[in-house]
GROMACS .gro file of C-alpha atoms in nm:
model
  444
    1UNK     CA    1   8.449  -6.460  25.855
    2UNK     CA    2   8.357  -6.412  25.513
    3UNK     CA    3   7.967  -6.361  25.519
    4UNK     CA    4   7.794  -6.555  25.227
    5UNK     CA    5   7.573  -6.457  24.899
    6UNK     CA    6   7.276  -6.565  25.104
    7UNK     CA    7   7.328  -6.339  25.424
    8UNK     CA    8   7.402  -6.064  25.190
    9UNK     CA    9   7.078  -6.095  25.033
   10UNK     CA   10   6.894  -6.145  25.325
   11UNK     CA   11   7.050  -5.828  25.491
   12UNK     CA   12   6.981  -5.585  25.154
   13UNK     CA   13   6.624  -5.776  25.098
   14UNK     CA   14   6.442  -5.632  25.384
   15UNK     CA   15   6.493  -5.319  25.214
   16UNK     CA   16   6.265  -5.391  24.916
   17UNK     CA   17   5.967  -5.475  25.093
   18UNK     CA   18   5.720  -5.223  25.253
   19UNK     CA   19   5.716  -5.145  25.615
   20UNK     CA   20   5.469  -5.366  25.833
   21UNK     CA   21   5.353  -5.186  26.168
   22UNK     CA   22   5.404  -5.297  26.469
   23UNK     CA   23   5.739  -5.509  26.386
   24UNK     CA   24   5.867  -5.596  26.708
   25UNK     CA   25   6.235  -5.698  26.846
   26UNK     CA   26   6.393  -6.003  26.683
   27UNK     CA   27   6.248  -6.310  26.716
   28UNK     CA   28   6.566  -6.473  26.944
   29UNK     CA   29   6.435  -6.199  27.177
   30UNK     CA   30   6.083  -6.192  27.187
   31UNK     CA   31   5.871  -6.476  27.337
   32UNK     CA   32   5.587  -6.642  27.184
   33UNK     CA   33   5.212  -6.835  27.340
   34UNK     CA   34   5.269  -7.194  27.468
   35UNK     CA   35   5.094  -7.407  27.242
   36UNK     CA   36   4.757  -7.413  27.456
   37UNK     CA   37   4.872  -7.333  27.813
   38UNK     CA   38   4.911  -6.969  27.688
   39UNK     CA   39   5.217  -6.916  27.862
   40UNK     CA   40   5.531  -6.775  27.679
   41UNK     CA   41   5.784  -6.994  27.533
   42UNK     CA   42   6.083  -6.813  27.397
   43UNK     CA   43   6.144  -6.893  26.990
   44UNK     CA   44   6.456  -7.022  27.071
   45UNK     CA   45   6.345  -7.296  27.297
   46UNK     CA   46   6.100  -7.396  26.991
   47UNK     CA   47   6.412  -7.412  26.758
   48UNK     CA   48   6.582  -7.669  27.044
   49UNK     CA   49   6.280  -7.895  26.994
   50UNK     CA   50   6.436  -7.960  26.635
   51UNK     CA   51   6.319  -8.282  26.554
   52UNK     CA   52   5.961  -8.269  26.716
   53UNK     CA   53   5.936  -7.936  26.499
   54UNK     CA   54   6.079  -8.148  26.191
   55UNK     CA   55   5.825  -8.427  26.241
   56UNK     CA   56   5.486  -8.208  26.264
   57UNK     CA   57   5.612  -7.944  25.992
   58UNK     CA   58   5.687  -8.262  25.774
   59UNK     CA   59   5.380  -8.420  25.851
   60UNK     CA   60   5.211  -8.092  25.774
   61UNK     CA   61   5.400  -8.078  25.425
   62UNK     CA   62   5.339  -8.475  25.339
   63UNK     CA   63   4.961  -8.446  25.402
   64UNK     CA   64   4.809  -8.271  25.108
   65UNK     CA   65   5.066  -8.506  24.855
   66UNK     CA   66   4.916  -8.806  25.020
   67UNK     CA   67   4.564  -8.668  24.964
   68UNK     CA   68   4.634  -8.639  24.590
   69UNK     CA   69   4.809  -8.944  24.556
   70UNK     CA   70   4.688  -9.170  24.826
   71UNK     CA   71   4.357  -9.194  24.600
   72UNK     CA   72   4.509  -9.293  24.231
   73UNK     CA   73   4.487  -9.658  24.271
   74UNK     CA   74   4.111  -9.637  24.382
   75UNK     CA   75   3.985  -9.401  24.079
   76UNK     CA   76   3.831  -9.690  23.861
   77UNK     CA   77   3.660  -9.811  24.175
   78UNK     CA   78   3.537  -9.448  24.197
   79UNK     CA   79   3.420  -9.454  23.824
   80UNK     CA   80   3.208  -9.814  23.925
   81UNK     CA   81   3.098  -9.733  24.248
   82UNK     CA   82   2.940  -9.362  24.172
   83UNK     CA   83   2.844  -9.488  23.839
   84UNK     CA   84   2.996  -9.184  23.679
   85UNK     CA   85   3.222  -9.125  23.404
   86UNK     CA   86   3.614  -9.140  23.408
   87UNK     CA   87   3.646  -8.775  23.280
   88UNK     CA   88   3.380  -8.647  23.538
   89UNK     CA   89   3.592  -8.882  23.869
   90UNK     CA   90   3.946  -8.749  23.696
   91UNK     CA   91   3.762  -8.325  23.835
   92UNK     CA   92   3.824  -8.512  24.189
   93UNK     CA   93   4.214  -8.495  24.116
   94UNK     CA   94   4.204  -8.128  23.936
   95UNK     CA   95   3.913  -7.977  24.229
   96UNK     CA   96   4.211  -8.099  24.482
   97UNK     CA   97   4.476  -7.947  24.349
   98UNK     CA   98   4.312  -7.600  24.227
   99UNK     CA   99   4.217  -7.565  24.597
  100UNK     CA  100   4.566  -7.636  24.711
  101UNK     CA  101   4.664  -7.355  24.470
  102UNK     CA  102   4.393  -7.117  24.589
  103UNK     CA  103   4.380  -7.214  24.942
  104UNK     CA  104   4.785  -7.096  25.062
  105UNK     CA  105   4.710  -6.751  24.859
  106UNK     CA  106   4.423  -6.719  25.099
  107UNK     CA  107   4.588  -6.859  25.445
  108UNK     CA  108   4.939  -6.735  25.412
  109UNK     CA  109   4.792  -6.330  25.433
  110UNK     CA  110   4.557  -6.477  25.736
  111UNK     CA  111   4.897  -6.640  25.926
  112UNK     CA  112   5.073  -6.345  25.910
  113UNK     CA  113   4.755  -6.127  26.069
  114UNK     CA  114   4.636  -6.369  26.315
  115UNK     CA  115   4.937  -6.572  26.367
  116UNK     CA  116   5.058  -6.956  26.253
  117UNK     CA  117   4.830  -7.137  26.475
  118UNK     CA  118   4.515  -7.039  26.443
  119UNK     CA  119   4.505  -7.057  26.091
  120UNK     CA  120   4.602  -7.367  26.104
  121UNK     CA  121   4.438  -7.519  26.308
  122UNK     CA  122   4.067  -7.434  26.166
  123UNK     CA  123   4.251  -7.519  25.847
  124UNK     CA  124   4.312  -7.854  26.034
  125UNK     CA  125   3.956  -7.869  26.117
  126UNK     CA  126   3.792  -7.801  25.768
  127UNK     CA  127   4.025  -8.077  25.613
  128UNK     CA  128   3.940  -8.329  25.834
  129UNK     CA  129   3.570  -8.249  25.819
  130UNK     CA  130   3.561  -8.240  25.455
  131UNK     CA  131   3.737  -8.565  25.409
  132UNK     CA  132   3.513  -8.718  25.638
  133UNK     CA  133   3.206  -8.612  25.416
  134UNK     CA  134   3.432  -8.787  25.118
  135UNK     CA  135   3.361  -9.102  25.294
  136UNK     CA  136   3.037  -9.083  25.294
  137UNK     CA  137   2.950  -8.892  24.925
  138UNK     CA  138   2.685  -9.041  24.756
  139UNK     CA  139   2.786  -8.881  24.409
  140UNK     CA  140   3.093  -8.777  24.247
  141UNK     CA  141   2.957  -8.423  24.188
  142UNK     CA  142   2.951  -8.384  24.591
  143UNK     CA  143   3.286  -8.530  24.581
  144UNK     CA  144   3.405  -8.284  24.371
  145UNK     CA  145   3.313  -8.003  24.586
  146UNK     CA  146   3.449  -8.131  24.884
  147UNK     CA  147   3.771  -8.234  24.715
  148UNK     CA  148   3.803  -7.884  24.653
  149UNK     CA  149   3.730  -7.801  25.032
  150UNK     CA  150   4.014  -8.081  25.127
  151UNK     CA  151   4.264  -7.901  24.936
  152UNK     CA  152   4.166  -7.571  25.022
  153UNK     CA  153   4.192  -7.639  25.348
  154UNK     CA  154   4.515  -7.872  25.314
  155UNK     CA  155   4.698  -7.617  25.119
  156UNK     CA  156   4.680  -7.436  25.500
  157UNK     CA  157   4.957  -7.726  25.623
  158UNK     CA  158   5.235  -7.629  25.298
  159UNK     CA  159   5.181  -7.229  25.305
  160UNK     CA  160   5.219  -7.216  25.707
  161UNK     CA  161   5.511  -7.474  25.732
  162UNK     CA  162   5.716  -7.264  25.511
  163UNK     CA  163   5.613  -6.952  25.737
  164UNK     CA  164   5.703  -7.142  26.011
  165UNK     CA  165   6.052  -7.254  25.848
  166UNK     CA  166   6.115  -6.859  25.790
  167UNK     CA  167   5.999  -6.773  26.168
  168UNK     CA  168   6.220  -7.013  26.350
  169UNK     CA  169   6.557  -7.010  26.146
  170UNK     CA  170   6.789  -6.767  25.910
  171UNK     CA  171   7.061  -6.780  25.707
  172UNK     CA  172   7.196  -7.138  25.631
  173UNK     CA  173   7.012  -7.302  25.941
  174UNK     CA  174   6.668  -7.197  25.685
  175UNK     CA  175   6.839  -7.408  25.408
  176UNK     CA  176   6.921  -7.700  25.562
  177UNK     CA  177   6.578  -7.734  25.742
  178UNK     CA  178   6.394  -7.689  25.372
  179UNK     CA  179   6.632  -7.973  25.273
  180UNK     CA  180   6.511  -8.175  25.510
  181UNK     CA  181   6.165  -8.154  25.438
  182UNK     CA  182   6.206  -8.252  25.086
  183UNK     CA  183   6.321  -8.600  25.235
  184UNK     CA  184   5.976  -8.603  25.416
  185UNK     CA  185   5.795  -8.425  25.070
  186UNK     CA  186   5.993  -8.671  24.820
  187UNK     CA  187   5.917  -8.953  24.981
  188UNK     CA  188   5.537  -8.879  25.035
  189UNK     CA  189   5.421  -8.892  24.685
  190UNK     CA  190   5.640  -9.216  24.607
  191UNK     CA  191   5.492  -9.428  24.924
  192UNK     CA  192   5.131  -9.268  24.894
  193UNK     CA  193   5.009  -9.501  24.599
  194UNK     CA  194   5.126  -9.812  24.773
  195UNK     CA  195   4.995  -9.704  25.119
  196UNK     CA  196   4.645  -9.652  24.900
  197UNK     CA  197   4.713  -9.982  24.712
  198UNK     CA  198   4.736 -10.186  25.032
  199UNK     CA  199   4.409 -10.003  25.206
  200UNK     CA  200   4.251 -10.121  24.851
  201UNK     CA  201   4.318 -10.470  24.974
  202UNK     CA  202   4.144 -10.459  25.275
  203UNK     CA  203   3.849 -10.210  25.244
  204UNK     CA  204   3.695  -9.984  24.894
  205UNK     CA  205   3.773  -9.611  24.814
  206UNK     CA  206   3.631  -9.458  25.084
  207UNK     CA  207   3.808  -9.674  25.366
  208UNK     CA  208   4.139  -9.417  25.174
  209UNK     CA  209   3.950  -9.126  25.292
  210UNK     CA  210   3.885  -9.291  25.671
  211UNK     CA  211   4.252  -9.336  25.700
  212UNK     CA  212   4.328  -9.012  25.556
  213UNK     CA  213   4.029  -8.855  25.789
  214UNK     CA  214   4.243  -8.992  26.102
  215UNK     CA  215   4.575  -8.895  26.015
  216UNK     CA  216   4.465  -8.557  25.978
  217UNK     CA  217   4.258  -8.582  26.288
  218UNK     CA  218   4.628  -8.668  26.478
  219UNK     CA  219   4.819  -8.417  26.307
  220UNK     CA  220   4.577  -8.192  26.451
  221UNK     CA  221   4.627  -8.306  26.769
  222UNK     CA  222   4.956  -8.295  26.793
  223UNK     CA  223   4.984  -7.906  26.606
  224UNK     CA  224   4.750  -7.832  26.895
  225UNK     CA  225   4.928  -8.010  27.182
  226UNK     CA  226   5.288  -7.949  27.019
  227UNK     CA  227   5.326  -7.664  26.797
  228UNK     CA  228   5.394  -7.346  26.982
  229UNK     CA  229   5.311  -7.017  26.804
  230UNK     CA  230   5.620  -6.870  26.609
  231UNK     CA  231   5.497  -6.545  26.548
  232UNK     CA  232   5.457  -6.257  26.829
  233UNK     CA  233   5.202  -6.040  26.795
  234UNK     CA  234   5.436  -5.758  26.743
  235UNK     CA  235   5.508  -5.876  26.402
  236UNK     CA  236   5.181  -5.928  26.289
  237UNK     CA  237   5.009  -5.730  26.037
  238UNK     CA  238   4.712  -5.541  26.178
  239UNK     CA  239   4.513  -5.489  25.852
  240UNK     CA  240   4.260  -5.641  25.646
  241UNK     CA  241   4.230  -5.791  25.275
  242UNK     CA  242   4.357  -5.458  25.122
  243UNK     CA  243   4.662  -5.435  25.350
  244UNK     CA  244   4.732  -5.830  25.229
  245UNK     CA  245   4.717  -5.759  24.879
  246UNK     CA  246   4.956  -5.436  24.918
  247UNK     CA  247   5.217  -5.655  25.098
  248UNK     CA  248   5.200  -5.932  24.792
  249UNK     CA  249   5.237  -5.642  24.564
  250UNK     CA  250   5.537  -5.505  24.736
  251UNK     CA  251   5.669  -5.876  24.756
  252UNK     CA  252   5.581  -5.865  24.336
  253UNK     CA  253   5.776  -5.565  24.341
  254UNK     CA  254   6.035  -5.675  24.416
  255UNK     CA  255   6.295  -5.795  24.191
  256UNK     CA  256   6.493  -6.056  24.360
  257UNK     CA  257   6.214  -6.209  24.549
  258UNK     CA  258   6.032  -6.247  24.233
  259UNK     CA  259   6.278  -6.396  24.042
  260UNK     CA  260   6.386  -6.665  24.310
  261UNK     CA  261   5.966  -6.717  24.278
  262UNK     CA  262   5.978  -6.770  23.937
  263UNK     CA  263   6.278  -6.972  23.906
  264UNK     CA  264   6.136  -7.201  24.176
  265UNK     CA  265   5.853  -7.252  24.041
  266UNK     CA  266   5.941  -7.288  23.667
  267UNK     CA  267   6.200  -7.557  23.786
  268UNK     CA  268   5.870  -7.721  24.001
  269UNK     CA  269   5.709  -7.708  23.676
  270UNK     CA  270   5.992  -7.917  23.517
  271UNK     CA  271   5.939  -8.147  23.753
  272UNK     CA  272   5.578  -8.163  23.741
  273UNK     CA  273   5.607  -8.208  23.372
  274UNK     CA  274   5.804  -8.528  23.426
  275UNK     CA  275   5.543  -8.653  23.683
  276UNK     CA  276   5.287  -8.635  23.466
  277UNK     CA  277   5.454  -8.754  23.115
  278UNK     CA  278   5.659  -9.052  23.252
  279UNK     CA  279   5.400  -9.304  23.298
  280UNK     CA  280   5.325  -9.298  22.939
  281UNK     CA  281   5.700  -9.167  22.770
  282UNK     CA  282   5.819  -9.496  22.983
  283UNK     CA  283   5.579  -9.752  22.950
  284UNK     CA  284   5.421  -9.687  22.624
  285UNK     CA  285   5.710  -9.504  22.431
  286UNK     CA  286   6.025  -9.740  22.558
  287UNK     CA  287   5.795 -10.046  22.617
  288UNK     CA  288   5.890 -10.122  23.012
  289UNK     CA  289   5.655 -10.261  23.240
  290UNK     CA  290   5.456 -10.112  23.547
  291UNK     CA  291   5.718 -10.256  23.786
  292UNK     CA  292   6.005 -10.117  23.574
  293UNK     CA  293   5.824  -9.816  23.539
  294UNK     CA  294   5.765  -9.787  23.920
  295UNK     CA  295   6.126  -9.899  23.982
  296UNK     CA  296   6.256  -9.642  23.766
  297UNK     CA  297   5.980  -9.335  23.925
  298UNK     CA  298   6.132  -9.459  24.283
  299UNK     CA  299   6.487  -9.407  24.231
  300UNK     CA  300   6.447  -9.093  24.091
  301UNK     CA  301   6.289  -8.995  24.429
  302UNK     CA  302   6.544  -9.114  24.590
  303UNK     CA  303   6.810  -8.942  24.372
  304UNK     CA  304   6.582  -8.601  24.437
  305UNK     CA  305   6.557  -8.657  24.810
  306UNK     CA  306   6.982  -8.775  24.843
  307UNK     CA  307   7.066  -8.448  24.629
  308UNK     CA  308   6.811  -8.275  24.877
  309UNK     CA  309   7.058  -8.385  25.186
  310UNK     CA  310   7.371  -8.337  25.035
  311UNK     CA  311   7.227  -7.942  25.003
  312UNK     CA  312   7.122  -7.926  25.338
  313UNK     CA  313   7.398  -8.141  25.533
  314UNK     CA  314   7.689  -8.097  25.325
  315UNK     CA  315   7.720  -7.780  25.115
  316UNK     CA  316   7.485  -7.523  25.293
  317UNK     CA  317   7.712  -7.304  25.481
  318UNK     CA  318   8.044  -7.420  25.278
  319UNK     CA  319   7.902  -7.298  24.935
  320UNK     CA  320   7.677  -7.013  24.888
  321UNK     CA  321   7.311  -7.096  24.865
  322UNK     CA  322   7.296  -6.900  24.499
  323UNK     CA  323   7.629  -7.093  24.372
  324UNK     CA  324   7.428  -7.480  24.449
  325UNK     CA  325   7.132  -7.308  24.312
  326UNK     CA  326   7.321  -7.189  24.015
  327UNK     CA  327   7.459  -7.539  23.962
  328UNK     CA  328   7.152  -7.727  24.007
  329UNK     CA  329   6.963  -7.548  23.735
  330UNK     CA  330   7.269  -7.621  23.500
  331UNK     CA  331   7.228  -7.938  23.546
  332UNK     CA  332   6.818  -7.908  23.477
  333UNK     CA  333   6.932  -7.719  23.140
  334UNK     CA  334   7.204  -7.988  23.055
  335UNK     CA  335   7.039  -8.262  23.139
  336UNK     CA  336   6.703  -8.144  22.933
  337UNK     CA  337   6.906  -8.074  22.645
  338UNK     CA  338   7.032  -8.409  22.633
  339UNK     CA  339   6.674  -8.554  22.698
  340UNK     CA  340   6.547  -8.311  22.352
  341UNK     CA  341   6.877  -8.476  22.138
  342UNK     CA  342   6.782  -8.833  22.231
  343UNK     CA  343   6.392  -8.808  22.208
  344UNK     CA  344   6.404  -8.637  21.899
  345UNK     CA  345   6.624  -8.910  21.669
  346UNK     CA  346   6.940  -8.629  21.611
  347UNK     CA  347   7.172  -8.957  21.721
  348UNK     CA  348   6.946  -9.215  21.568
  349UNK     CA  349   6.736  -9.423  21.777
  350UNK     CA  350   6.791  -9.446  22.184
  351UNK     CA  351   6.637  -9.724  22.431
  352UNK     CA  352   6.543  -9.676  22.774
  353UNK     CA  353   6.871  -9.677  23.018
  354UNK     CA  354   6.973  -9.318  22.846
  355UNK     CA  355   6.657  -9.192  22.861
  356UNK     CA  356   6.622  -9.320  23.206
  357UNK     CA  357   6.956  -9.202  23.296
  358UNK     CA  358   6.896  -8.807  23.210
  359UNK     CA  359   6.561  -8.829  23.399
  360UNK     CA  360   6.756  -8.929  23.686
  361UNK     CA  361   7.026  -8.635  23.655
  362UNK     CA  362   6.720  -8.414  23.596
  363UNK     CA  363   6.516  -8.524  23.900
  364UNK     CA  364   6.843  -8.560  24.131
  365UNK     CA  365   6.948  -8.184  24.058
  366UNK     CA  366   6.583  -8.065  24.157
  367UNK     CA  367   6.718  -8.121  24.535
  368UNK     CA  368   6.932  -7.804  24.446
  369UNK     CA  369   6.753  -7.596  24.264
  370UNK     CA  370   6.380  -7.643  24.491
  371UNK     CA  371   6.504  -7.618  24.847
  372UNK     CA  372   6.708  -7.295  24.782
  373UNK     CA  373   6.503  -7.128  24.570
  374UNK     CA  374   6.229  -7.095  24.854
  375UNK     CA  375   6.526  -7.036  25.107
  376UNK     CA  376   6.687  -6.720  24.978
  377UNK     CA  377   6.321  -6.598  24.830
  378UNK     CA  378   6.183  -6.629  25.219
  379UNK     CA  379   6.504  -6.472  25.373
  380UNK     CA  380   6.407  -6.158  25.199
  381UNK     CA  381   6.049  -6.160  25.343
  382UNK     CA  382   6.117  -6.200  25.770
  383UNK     CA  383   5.806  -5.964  25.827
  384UNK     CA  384   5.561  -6.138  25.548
  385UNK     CA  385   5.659  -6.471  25.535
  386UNK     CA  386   5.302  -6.566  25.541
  387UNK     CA  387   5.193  -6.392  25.269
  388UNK     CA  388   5.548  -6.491  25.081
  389UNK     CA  389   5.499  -6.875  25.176
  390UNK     CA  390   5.156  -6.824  24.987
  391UNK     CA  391   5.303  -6.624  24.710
  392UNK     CA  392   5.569  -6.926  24.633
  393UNK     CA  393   5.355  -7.261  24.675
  394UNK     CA  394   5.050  -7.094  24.442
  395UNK     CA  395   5.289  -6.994  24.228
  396UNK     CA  396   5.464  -7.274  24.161
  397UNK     CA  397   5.103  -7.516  24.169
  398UNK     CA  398   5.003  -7.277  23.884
  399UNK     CA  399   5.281  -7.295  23.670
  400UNK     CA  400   5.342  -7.653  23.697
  401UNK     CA  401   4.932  -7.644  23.617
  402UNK     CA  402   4.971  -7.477  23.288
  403UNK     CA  403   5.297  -7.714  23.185
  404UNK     CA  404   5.155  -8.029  23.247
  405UNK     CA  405   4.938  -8.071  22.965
  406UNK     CA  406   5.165  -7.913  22.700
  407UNK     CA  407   5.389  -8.279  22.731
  408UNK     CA  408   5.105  -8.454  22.554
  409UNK     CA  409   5.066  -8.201  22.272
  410UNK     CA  410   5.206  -8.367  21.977
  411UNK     CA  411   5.021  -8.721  22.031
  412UNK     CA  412   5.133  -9.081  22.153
  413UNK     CA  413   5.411  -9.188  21.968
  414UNK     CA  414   5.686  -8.924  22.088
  415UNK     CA  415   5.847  -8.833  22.414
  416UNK     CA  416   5.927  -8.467  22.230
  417UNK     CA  417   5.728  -8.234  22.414
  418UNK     CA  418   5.782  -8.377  22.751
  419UNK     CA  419   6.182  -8.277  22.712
  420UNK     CA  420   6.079  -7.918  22.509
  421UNK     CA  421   5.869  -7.867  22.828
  422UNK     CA  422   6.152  -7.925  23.092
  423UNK     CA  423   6.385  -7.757  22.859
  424UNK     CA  424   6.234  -7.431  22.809
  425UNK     CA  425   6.148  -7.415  23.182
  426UNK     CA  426   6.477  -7.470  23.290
  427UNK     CA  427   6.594  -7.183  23.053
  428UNK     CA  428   6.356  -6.957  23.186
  429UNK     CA  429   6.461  -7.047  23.562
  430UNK     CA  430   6.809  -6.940  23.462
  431UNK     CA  431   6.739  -6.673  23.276
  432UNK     CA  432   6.495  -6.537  23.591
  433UNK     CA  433   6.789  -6.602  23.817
  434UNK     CA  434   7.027  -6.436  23.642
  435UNK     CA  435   6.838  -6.169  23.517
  436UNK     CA  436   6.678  -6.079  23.809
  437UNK     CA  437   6.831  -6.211  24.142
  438UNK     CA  438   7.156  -6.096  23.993
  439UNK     CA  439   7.368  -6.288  24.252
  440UNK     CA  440   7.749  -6.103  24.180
  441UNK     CA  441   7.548  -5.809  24.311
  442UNK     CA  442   7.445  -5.919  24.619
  443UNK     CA  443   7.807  -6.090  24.652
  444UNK     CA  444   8.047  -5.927  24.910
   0.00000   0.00000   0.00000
């Protein structure tokens, strides 16, 4: 059988990154911890457990979007009830998401030392104790600070799932399981402001931190009951901070697995872009509604998360991983491009169903460019997939940091620099793939 692009890369990749003592057999033959009984359990009977393994990683991955989102609807109740203003309640939102940023570049180096678990489990801990003190803060200046504490110590359920992913599954079996937790992370971030909106109706703000207090209490529960360790010992690293910043800078080093980083998360920050320009590009630009607008935000989801499936159930393992990649991010650059044409006036003046339309194509083709972008980075990282996890997520939460405000930079009345934005980074995530990923090298 003809082997694939991907498994070509993955064999040559290992190459590129320094050597980690103690690396131990493969991981079908070594055995792992039981969850908390301490006995071994082989990582192949943890791969047969598919879907429980699907449900807590996914859980793991939709918790810190329905942190950030689970809280919109309740901000001006924030601003009334802490008697603060908007600007200062708005650093609640930003302290969250710079900790999820900071937070994986400081757990994924700890996972790969100490193992998935118990990382991840006092990162478990700290979230749920910091969200409880959210219920409770008196002033928005505490809730800032633990805000930042939630998603430093949420950011510990992304970075390790990915690890996790890498630990349990290669090849094509990697890429269809990172499809399928874009399902669970697509839909998150859509349902998250209606699951807030209806706690709204039945308690205030804080009764959004109680329910997100217990569902991270559960999850923790069942990652401590459920969740066997992935990683022997024998492939752990043994050294300290300085030995974790070596193995990122070999992982910086090299080429491949930094362009497959960049390109991932320059096409995240296309995305992101779009997240947070469409609220006003469709409702104050193209004059539709809230309940168009939402209408419109939802089936893009869906078109994300169905383009997301296709990957993983239908073309992983029939076409290379770097041929859908290639094709998604053609689409991102197409579909952009028509975006710039139409907001700018070239072909006079365009209502919303175009506009709407290209968003759509944009959004749908992020379920090939995302999910294998992370696959074939992490197949080139079996040994540091900690560290690479972290590497990835803060990567792309940075980039998509710095793009977000540039869509508002040339006022209210044009929908300009939101297309320039996803333009430009789906350009660069081409030009990073090609130029350094190089796929008809790694082609047999």
């Amino acid at each position: 059988m003809e082997m694939t692009m991907a498994e070509s890369g993955a064999r040559q990749g290992n190459a590129h990154i320094p050597a980690v003592r103690g690396r131990g057999r493969s991981h079908d033959e070594t055995t792992t911890p039981g969850a908390h009984t301490g006995r071994p359990v082989a990582a192949e009977a943890v791969r047969r457990t598919g879907l429980l393994v699907t449900l807590v990683l996914g859980g793991l991955t939709a918790l810190p979007p329905l942190s950030m989102d689970m809280y919109l609807p309740a901000l001006p109740a924030v601003t009334e009830s802490l008697h603060a203003p908007a600007s200062t309640v708005q650093l609640t939102l930003t302290a969250c998401l710079a900790g999820m940023a900071l937070g994986q570049i400081v757990v994924g180096p700890m996972s790969d030392r100490w193992g998935r678990r118990g990382p991840l489990l006092l990162g478990m801990t700290v979230y749920v104790v910091a969200t409880v003190i959210c219920v409770f803060a008196p002033t928005a200046e505490l809730l800032i600070g633990f805000r930042l504490i939630q998603g430093l110590a949420g950011a510990a359920g992304i970075v390790i799932a990915r690890a996790v992913v890498r630990d349990l599954y290669d090849g094509v079996e990697m890429a269809r399981f990172f499809s399928t937790l874009m399902l669970i992370s697509g839909v998150a971030p859509v349902v998250a402001p209606l699951i807030g909106g209806q706690v709204l109706r039945f308690t205030d703000w804080r009764g959004i931190f109680a329910v997100l207090a217990v569902v991270g209490l559960l999850l923790t529960l069942v990652v401590w009951k459920w969740l066997h360790e992935t990683l022997p010992p024998g492939d752990r690293h043994t050294g300290g901070f300085g030995d974790a910043l070596r193995t990122m800078r070999g992982l910086l080093a090299d080429r491949v697995f930094a362009g497959y980083m960049i390109a991932g998360s320059l096409a995240f920050a296309a995305l992101f872009s779009y997240v947070s320009a469409s609220p006003f590009v469709v409702q104050e630009i193209y004059g539709a509604s809230p309940q168009t607008f939402s209408l419109l935000f939802g089936i893009n989801s869906v078109g994300l998360v169905a383009v997301g499936q296709i990957n993983g159930k239908l073309l992983v393992g029939r076409v290379s991983l770097d041929k859908a990649l290639a094709f998604g991010l053609s689409v991102v650059v197409l579909a952009a491009t028509a975006l710039l044409v139409m907001t700018s006036g070239i072909v006079g003046k365009v209502g919303l169903v175009p506009i709407a339309t290209a968003l759509f194509v944009l959004m749908s083709a992020m379920g090939l460019a995302m999910p294998n972008t992370n696959a074939q980075a992490l197949m080139r990282t079996k040994h540091a997939a900690g560290s690479a996890s972290a590497l990835l997520g803060t990567s792309s939460f940075l980039v998509g940091a710095v793009a977000s405000p540039l869509v508002g930079i040339a006022g209210e009345d044009t929908a300009v620099p939101m297309a320039v934005v996803q333009l430009v980074c789906g350009l660069g995530a081409m030009a990073c793939f090609l130029g350094m990923c190089r796929p008809w090298q790694r082609a047999s």
